[in-house]
Every structure is written in C-alpha cells, then in structure tokens.
Coordinates of C-alpha atoms in Angstrom, one line a residue:
X1 CA 11.5 -2.1 -22.8
X2 CA 14.2 -1.2 -20.2
X3 CA 15.6 -4.0 -18.0
X4 CA 14.6 -4.2 -14.4
X5 CA 16.7 -1.9 -12.2
X6 CA 17.9 -3.6 -9.0
X7 CA 18.8 -0.9 -6.4
X8 CA 20.8 -2.3 -3.5
X9 CA 23.1 -1.5 -0.6
X10 CA 25.6 -4.0 0.6
X11 CA 24.0 -7.3 -0.5
X12 CA 24.6 -10.1 2.0
X13 CA 25.2 -13.7 1.0
X14 CA 21.6 -14.9 1.6
X15 CA 20.1 -12.1 -0.4
X16 CA 22.6 -12.6 -3.2
X17 CA 21.5 -16.2 -3.6
X18 CA 17.8 -15.2 -3.6
X19 CA 18.4 -12.6 -6.3
X20 CA 20.3 -15.0 -8.4
X21 CA 17.3 -17.4 -8.3
X22 CA 14.6 -14.7 -8.6
X23 CA 16.2 -12.9 -11.6
X24 CA 17.5 -15.9 -13.5
X25 CA 16.6 -15.3 -17.2
X26 CA 15.4 -11.8 -16.5
X27 CA 17.2 -8.8 -18.1
X28 CA 18.3 -6.5 -15.3
X29 CA 20.8 -3.9 -14.2
X30 CA 22.3 -3.4 -10.8
X31 CA 22.8 0.0 -9.1
X32 CA 24.5 0.4 -5.8
X33 CA 23.4 3.2 -3.5
X34 CA 23.6 6.1 -3.6
X35 CA 21.6 6.7 -6.7
X36 CA 22.6 9.5 -9.1
X37 CA 19.9 12.1 -10.0
X38 CA 17.4 10.9 -12.5
X39 CA 18.5 7.2 -12.2
X40 CA 15.1 6.0 -10.9
X41 CA 12.8 7.8 -13.2
X42 CA 10.6 5.9 -15.7
X43 CA 12.0 2.5 -14.6
X44 CA 10.8 -0.7 -13.1
X45 CA 12.7 -0.8 -9.9
X46 CA 13.5 -3.7 -7.5
X47 CA 14.7 -2.4 -4.1
X48 CA 16.9 -5.2 -2.8
X49 CA 18.1 -4.2 0.6
X50 CA 20.0 -5.9 3.4
X51 CA 19.1 -4.7 6.8
X52 CA 21.3 -5.1 9.9
X53 CA 20.2 -6.5 13.2
X54 CA 19.5 -3.0 14.6
X55 CA 17.8 -1.6 11.5
X56 CA 18.9 1.4 9.5
X57 CA 22.3 2.3 8.1
X58 CA 23.7 5.5 6.6
X59 CA 22.9 4.4 3.0
X60 CA 19.3 3.7 3.8
X61 CA 18.9 7.0 5.6
X62 CA 20.4 8.8 2.6
X63 CA 18.0 6.9 0.3
X64 CA 14.9 8.0 2.3
X65 CA 16.2 11.6 2.6
X66 CA 16.8 11.8 -1.2
X67 CA 13.3 10.5 -2.0
X68 CA 11.6 12.8 0.5
X69 CA 13.5 15.8 -0.9
X70 CA 13.2 15.2 -4.6
X71 CA 9.4 15.1 -5.5
X72 CA 10.2 13.7 -9.0
X73 CA 13.0 11.2 -8.2
X74 CA 10.8 8.3 -9.2
X75 CA 8.4 9.9 -11.6
X76 CA 6.8 7.3 -14.0
X77 CA 8.3 4.4 -12.1
X78 CA 6.9 1.2 -10.6
X79 CA 8.7 -0.6 -7.8
X80 CA 8.8 -3.6 -5.5
X81 CA 10.9 -4.3 -2.4
X82 CA 12.9 -7.3 -1.2
X83 CA 14.1 -6.6 2.4
X84 CA 16.5 -9.2 4.0
X85 CA 16.9 -8.7 7.7
X86 CA 19.7 -10.0 9.9
X87 CA 17.4 -9.8 13.0
X88 CA 13.7 -10.2 13.7
X89 CA 12.7 -6.6 13.6
X90 CA 12.6 -3.5 11.4
X91 CA 12.0 -5.1 8.0
X92 CA 8.4 -4.0 7.7
X93 CA 9.2 -0.6 9.3
X94 CA 11.7 0.1 6.5
X95 CA 9.3 -1.1 3.9
X96 CA 6.6 1.3 5.0
X97 CA 8.9 4.3 5.2
X98 CA 10.5 3.5 1.8
X99 CA 7.1 3.0 0.2
X100 CA 5.8 6.3 1.4
X101 CA 8.9 8.2 0.4
X102 CA 9.1 6.6 -3.0
X103 CA 5.4 7.1 -3.6
X104 CA 5.7 10.8 -2.7
X105 CA 8.5 11.0 -5.3
X106 CA 6.2 9.6 -8.1
X107 CA 6.5 5.9 -7.7
X108 CA 3.6 3.4 -8.2
X109 CA 3.6 0.1 -6.2
X110 CA 1.7 -2.9 -7.5
X111 CA -0.3 -4.9 -5.0
X112 CA 1.7 -6.8 -2.4
X113 CA 5.0 -5.4 -3.5
X114 CA 7.1 -6.7 -0.6
X115 CA 8.9 -9.8 0.2
X116 CA 10.6 -9.6 3.6
X117 CA 12.8 -12.1 5.4
X118 CA 13.7 -11.9 9.0
X119 CA 16.9 -13.4 10.2
X120 CA 15.2 -16.7 11.2
X121 CA 12.7 -16.7 8.3
X122 CA 10.0 -17.4 10.9
X123 CA 7.9 -14.6 9.3
X124 CA 7.4 -17.0 6.4
X125 CA 6.3 -20.0 8.5
X126 CA 2.6 -19.8 7.8
X127 CA 3.2 -19.5 4.0
X128 CA 5.7 -22.3 3.9
X129 CA 3.3 -24.5 5.8
X130 CA 0.5 -23.7 3.4
X131 CA 2.7 -24.2 0.4
X132 CA 4.2 -27.4 1.9
X133 CA 7.8 -26.3 1.2
X134 CA 10.8 -25.3 3.4
X135 CA 11.2 -21.8 4.6
X136 CA 14.2 -21.1 2.3
X137 CA 12.3 -22.4 -0.7
X138 CA 9.3 -20.2 0.2
X139 CA 11.6 -17.2 0.2
X140 CA 13.0 -18.1 -3.2
X141 CA 9.6 -18.7 -4.8
X142 CA 8.0 -15.6 -3.3
X143 CA 10.8 -13.4 -4.6
X144 CA 10.8 -14.9 -8.1
X145 CA 7.0 -14.4 -8.3
X146 CA 7.4 -10.8 -7.2
X147 CA 10.0 -9.9 -9.8
X148 CA 8.0 -11.6 -12.5
X149 CA 4.9 -9.7 -11.6
X150 CA 6.8 -6.4 -11.7
X151 CA 8.3 -7.3 -15.1
X152 CA 4.8 -8.0 -16.5
X153 CA 3.1 -5.1 -14.7
X154 CA 1.1 -2.5 -16.6
X155 CA -1.1 0.0 -14.7
X156 CA -4.8 -0.4 -15.7
X157 CA -6.9 2.5 -16.9
X158 CA -10.7 2.7 -17.3
X159 CA -13.2 4.6 -19.5
X160 CA -15.3 5.6 -16.5
X161 CA -13.6 4.5 -13.3
X162 CA -15.8 3.3 -10.4
X163 CA -14.7 4.9 -7.1
X164 CA -15.7 3.8 -3.6
X165 CA -15.3 6.5 -0.9
X166 CA -15.3 4.8 2.5
X167 CA -15.3 6.6 5.8
X168 CA -16.5 6.5 9.4
X169 CA -16.8 10.3 9.9
X170 CA -19.5 12.7 11.2
X171 CA -20.7 14.9 8.3
X172 CA -21.3 18.0 10.4
X173 CA -17.8 18.1 12.0
X174 CA -15.3 16.1 10.0
X175 CA -12.5 17.9 8.2
X176 CA -11.5 14.6 6.5
X177 CA -15.0 14.1 5.1
X178 CA -15.2 17.7 3.8
X179 CA -12.1 17.1 1.7
X180 CA -13.2 13.7 0.5
X181 CA -16.6 15.1 -0.6
X182 CA -14.8 18.0 -2.5
X183 CA -12.6 15.5 -4.3
X184 CA -15.6 13.4 -5.3
X185 CA -17.5 16.5 -6.5
X186 CA -14.6 17.4 -8.8
X187 CA -14.6 13.8 -10.2
X188 CA -18.4 13.5 -10.5
X189 CA -19.4 12.9 -14.1
X190 CA -16.2 11.3 -15.2
X191 CA -16.3 8.7 -12.4
X192 CA -19.0 6.5 -11.0
X193 CA -18.9 7.3 -7.3
X194 CA -20.4 5.5 -4.3
X195 CA -20.1 6.6 -0.7
X196 CA -20.4 4.3 2.2
X197 CA -20.3 5.3 5.9
X198 CA -19.1 2.8 8.4
X199 CA -21.0 4.7 11.0
X200 CA -24.2 3.1 9.7
X201 CA -24.8 -0.1 11.7
X202 CA -22.5 -1.9 14.2
X203 CA -19.1 -2.8 12.9
X204 CA -17.4 -5.9 14.3
X205 CA -13.7 -6.3 14.1
X206 CA -12.1 -9.5 12.9
X207 CA -12.3 -12.2 15.6
X208 CA -9.3 -14.1 14.3
X209 CA -11.0 -17.2 13.0
X210 CA -8.9 -20.2 12.0
X211 CA -8.0 -20.3 8.3
X212 CA -10.4 -23.2 7.8
X213 CA -13.3 -21.3 9.3
X214 CA -12.5 -18.1 7.5
X215 CA -12.3 -20.0 4.2
X216 CA -15.7 -21.6 4.9
X217 CA -17.5 -18.3 5.2
X218 CA -15.4 -16.8 2.4
X219 CA -16.8 -19.3 -0.2
X220 CA -19.8 -16.9 -0.4
X221 CA -17.7 -13.7 0.1
X222 CA -18.9 -13.8 3.7
X223 CA -17.5 -13.6 7.2
X224 CA -18.4 -15.0 10.6
X225 CA -19.8 -11.7 11.8
X226 CA -21.6 -10.7 8.6
X227 CA -23.2 -7.3 8.9
X228 CA -22.7 -4.2 6.7
X229 CA -19.1 -5.0 5.9
X230 CA -20.2 -8.2 4.2
X231 CA -23.6 -7.0 2.9
X232 CA -22.6 -3.6 1.6
X233 CA -18.8 -2.9 1.7
X234 CA -17.5 -6.1 0.2
X235 CA -19.8 -6.0 -2.9
X236 CA -19.1 -2.3 -3.5
X237 CA -15.3 -2.8 -3.2
X238 CA -15.4 -5.7 -5.7
X239 CA -17.4 -3.5 -8.2
X240 CA -15.0 -0.6 -7.8
X241 CA -11.7 0.3 -9.6
X242 CA -10.4 2.4 -6.8
X243 CA -10.9 3.0 -3.1
X244 CA -10.8 6.4 -1.5
X245 CA -10.3 5.8 2.2
X246 CA -10.8 8.7 4.6
X247 CA -8.5 8.4 7.6
X248 CA -8.7 11.1 10.3
X249 CA -5.8 10.6 12.7
X250 CA -7.0 9.0 15.9
X251 CA -4.1 8.8 18.3
X252 CA -1.6 8.2 15.5
X253 CA -3.8 5.5 13.9
X254 CA -6.8 5.1 11.7
X255 CA -10.1 5.0 13.6
X256 CA -11.6 1.8 15.0
X257 CA -14.2 1.3 12.3
X258 CA -11.6 1.8 9.5
X259 CA -9.3 -0.7 11.2
X260 CA -12.2 -3.2 11.5
X261 CA -12.8 -2.8 7.8
X262 CA -9.1 -3.5 7.0
X263 CA -9.0 -6.5 9.3
X264 CA -12.2 -8.0 7.9
X265 CA -10.8 -7.8 4.3
X266 CA -8.9 -11.1 4.9
X267 CA -12.1 -13.0 4.4
X268 CA -12.7 -11.3 1.0
X269 CA -9.2 -12.1 -0.2
X270 CA -9.6 -15.8 0.3
X271 CA -11.5 -16.1 -3.0
X272 CA -11.0 -12.7 -4.6
X273 CA -8.1 -10.7 -6.0
X274 CA -7.8 -6.9 -5.3
X275 CA -4.6 -6.5 -7.4
X276 CA -6.5 -4.6 -10.1
X277 CA -7.8 -1.9 -7.7
X278 CA -6.1 1.3 -6.6
X279 CA -6.2 2.8 -3.1
X280 CA -6.2 6.5 -2.4
X281 CA -6.5 8.2 1.0
X282 CA -7.2 11.4 2.7
X283 CA -5.4 11.8 6.1
X284 CA -6.1 14.7 8.4
X285 CA -4.3 15.2 11.7
X286 CA -5.3 17.6 14.4
X287 CA -1.8 18.0 15.5
X288 CA 0.8 15.9 13.6
X289 CA 1.4 12.4 12.4
X290 CA -0.3 12.2 9.0
X291 CA 2.7 10.4 7.7
X292 CA 2.3 7.7 10.3
X293 CA -1.3 7.1 9.4
X294 CA -0.4 7.1 5.7
X295 CA 2.2 4.5 6.3
X296 CA -0.2 2.4 8.3
X297 CA -2.8 2.6 5.4
X298 CA -0.4 1.7 2.7
X299 CA 1.1 -1.0 4.8
X300 CA -2.3 -2.6 5.4
X301 CA -3.9 -2.2 2.0
X302 CA -1.0 -2.3 -0.5
X303 CA 1.8 -4.2 1.2
X304 CA -0.6 -6.7 2.8
X305 CA -4.1 -6.7 1.1
X306 CA -2.9 -6.4 -2.5
X307 CA -4.4 -3.0 -3.7
X308 CA -2.2 -0.9 -6.0
X309 CA -0.6 2.3 -4.6
X310 CA -0.7 5.0 -7.3
X311 CA 1.9 7.8 -7.2
X312 CA 1.2 10.3 -4.4
X313 CA -1.8 8.3 -3.1
X314 CA -2.4 10.3 0.0
X315 CA -3.8 13.8 0.6
X316 CA -2.3 14.9 4.0
X317 CA -3.3 17.9 6.0
X318 CA -3.1 19.3 9.5
X319 CA -6.4 20.7 10.7
X320 CA -8.0 20.7 14.2
X321 CA -11.3 22.4 14.7
X322 CA -14.3 21.7 12.5
X323 CA -14.0 23.6 9.2
X324 CA -10.3 24.3 9.6
X325 CA -9.4 22.1 6.7
X326 CA -11.4 24.0 4.1
X327 CA -9.8 27.3 5.4
X328 CA -6.2 26.0 5.1
X329 CA -3.8 27.7 2.8
X330 CA -4.1 26.6 -0.8
X331 CA -6.5 23.8 0.1
X332 CA -8.8 24.3 -2.9
X333 CA -5.7 24.3 -5.2
X334 CA -4.4 21.1 -3.5
X335 CA -7.7 19.3 -3.7
X336 CA -8.0 20.2 -7.4
X337 CA -4.5 18.9 -8.0
X338 CA -5.3 15.6 -6.2
X339 CA -8.5 15.1 -8.1
X340 CA -6.8 15.9 -11.4
X341 CA -4.1 13.4 -10.6
X342 CA -6.7 10.7 -9.9
X343 CA -8.3 11.4 -13.2
X344 CA -5.0 11.2 -15.1
X345 CA -4.0 8.0 -13.4
X346 CA -7.3 6.1 -13.7
X347 CA -8.9 7.3 -16.9
X348 CA -8.1 5.9 -20.4

C-alpha cells in the first residue's frame, strides 16, 4: 500500500504543527505544489493548504486550473482536505471549488472529507464545546481522525445497489427529471430503484431547533415537523446505497424543496451514519451556473452531511425549454456513460 500523499503549498506554522500531530505514526510523503503530471493518480491524497487572509494565491489557482484541464489527473484516487485560513473567510469556498475540480479529474471524496480552520478557530466553537476541549485541541483531533479515516478507507461495492432518486420536479416539463429517468431506466434490473417526489405533500424547511430538541425527535429518526421527509424520505435514504439527487438550477441554487430536504437531514444524522452512501446528482441550468449548483450540492451532502462523493458525481447540462435536454448534442451518449460509470462504481 502506498503511503498517504500530502499535497501542500506554503505550510504555515499552525498547520505544520497540526500535520505533525495528525500524521504521527502514519507513513506519508509530502509534495509541494505544483504537482508533476501523474503524481496524484491512484493515491490517497491529503490536500493540506494554507490560505491567506484574502483567499486565493497563484499556487492554488494553478492547482484548480490543472485539475479542471486534466480529466484524469486524479484517476483512481481518494482525497481529504485540511484548509487553514489566516482570516475568517474563503476556507469553505476553496474546499468546494477544489472538491469539484478534483472530482471531475477522477477523485473520490469520503464523507465529511474537510477540516477547515479560520484564523480565530471560531468555526470550531460548537464542536469544541460539545467535545469539552479547547479550540486548538479540537482542531488537532479532527485532523487526526480525518487522516486516519482516509488511511483506512475502501470504497464499498454492492451486488445489487439500492438507489434512491429524489426530486421536486414536474414530470411534464422538467429537463432534469427527463435525464434522471433515463439514467434509472439504464440501471433498472441491476439496481433496486426507488423514486420519491418532494412535490407530494407540504415540505417544511428546518426550523433551527436547539440541539437538545433535535436530538429528542431524532431518537426515533424523527423531526419536529414530521411529514413526508420523516415518513418516507428518511427511511428510503437509510435503506439505499446511493442517492441520485435531481437539481435544476433555480437562481443559481437548488430549489426550495431540495434545500429543505438537505436542511432536515441534520435530524437523521444525530443517530445515523451516512458515510457508507454515495451521492450523485443531475444538474440542469437554463442559462449557466451548473458548477455553482454542483458545488452547493457536494458542499451540503459530502463536506457536511457525510455522504461519499464518487468520481464525476454530477451530470451537468444547459437546457432551457421543456424537452431541450433530450435534444442536446450527444445527450444519449453522455447519459449512457454516466449510468455505466455508476454501475462500475457501485456494483461488485
């Protein structure tokens, strides 16, 4: 087994100490940016990046550009991210951009693959309070746990994967749903497939209950609001191996019902782990911005809610009028490639 590969830019003093603690006793190699061609293929990679007060630097821009340009730069790899910021902003922004770029280059991300630290470490306040340890100790422990998970990680496969397709789209007019249904049709027989529409019934968004209240309802996999999210979606997600989330672009964001589903997942995570589940997505934009919605989706469901991000997780397309998607150039070929990739990634 190859050692962990730690890819870094100019490591600051705080991040250096964190890495020394997190990687103690772990076989690893260090690689300073820029990366030579082929260096990140078939490896377990730790992106350990220092971020200045105002965000990006030339090395980070070059990394993103290289990953976006070379579609096989991280083929067969799995990665996590440690991002240490000098200021209070931009750590998550970089993480989402990097995750999408690396994912498009063939990289898998296990669930919750990010430890971020703002300059003040205030982003770790809630966790440190819950763990009853200082902010600095929380940073150390989270980073060590992350690198240990990567070292032990192996992508699961299934004899007959269970797939949940979740959407909030109108069947007669939705380009996104037309693509999702075609994907499922190609997988039918090899996969167990369940489709749930969030248009059925009233969907409440998360009301921001206290942790104590949320935990109380979560004891029975419930939530204050109940409804179809609790009665139908939560059980279906727990029984699935993969989620196919259909995300038409609504004003450079997922739709309200999809966002409500994501927000309500907090209650499910109190007593359940989603680390063993994959997330895929179909993103269709009428004008532009599919990358923004894909970043939002991976940020919410992988970086935050612990689902795995398989390589090239998102099918992205620009299509405006009803029916345009299925008339797009090479769309049948692209859908077939997407479905075949899901089959390879999920089936044993």
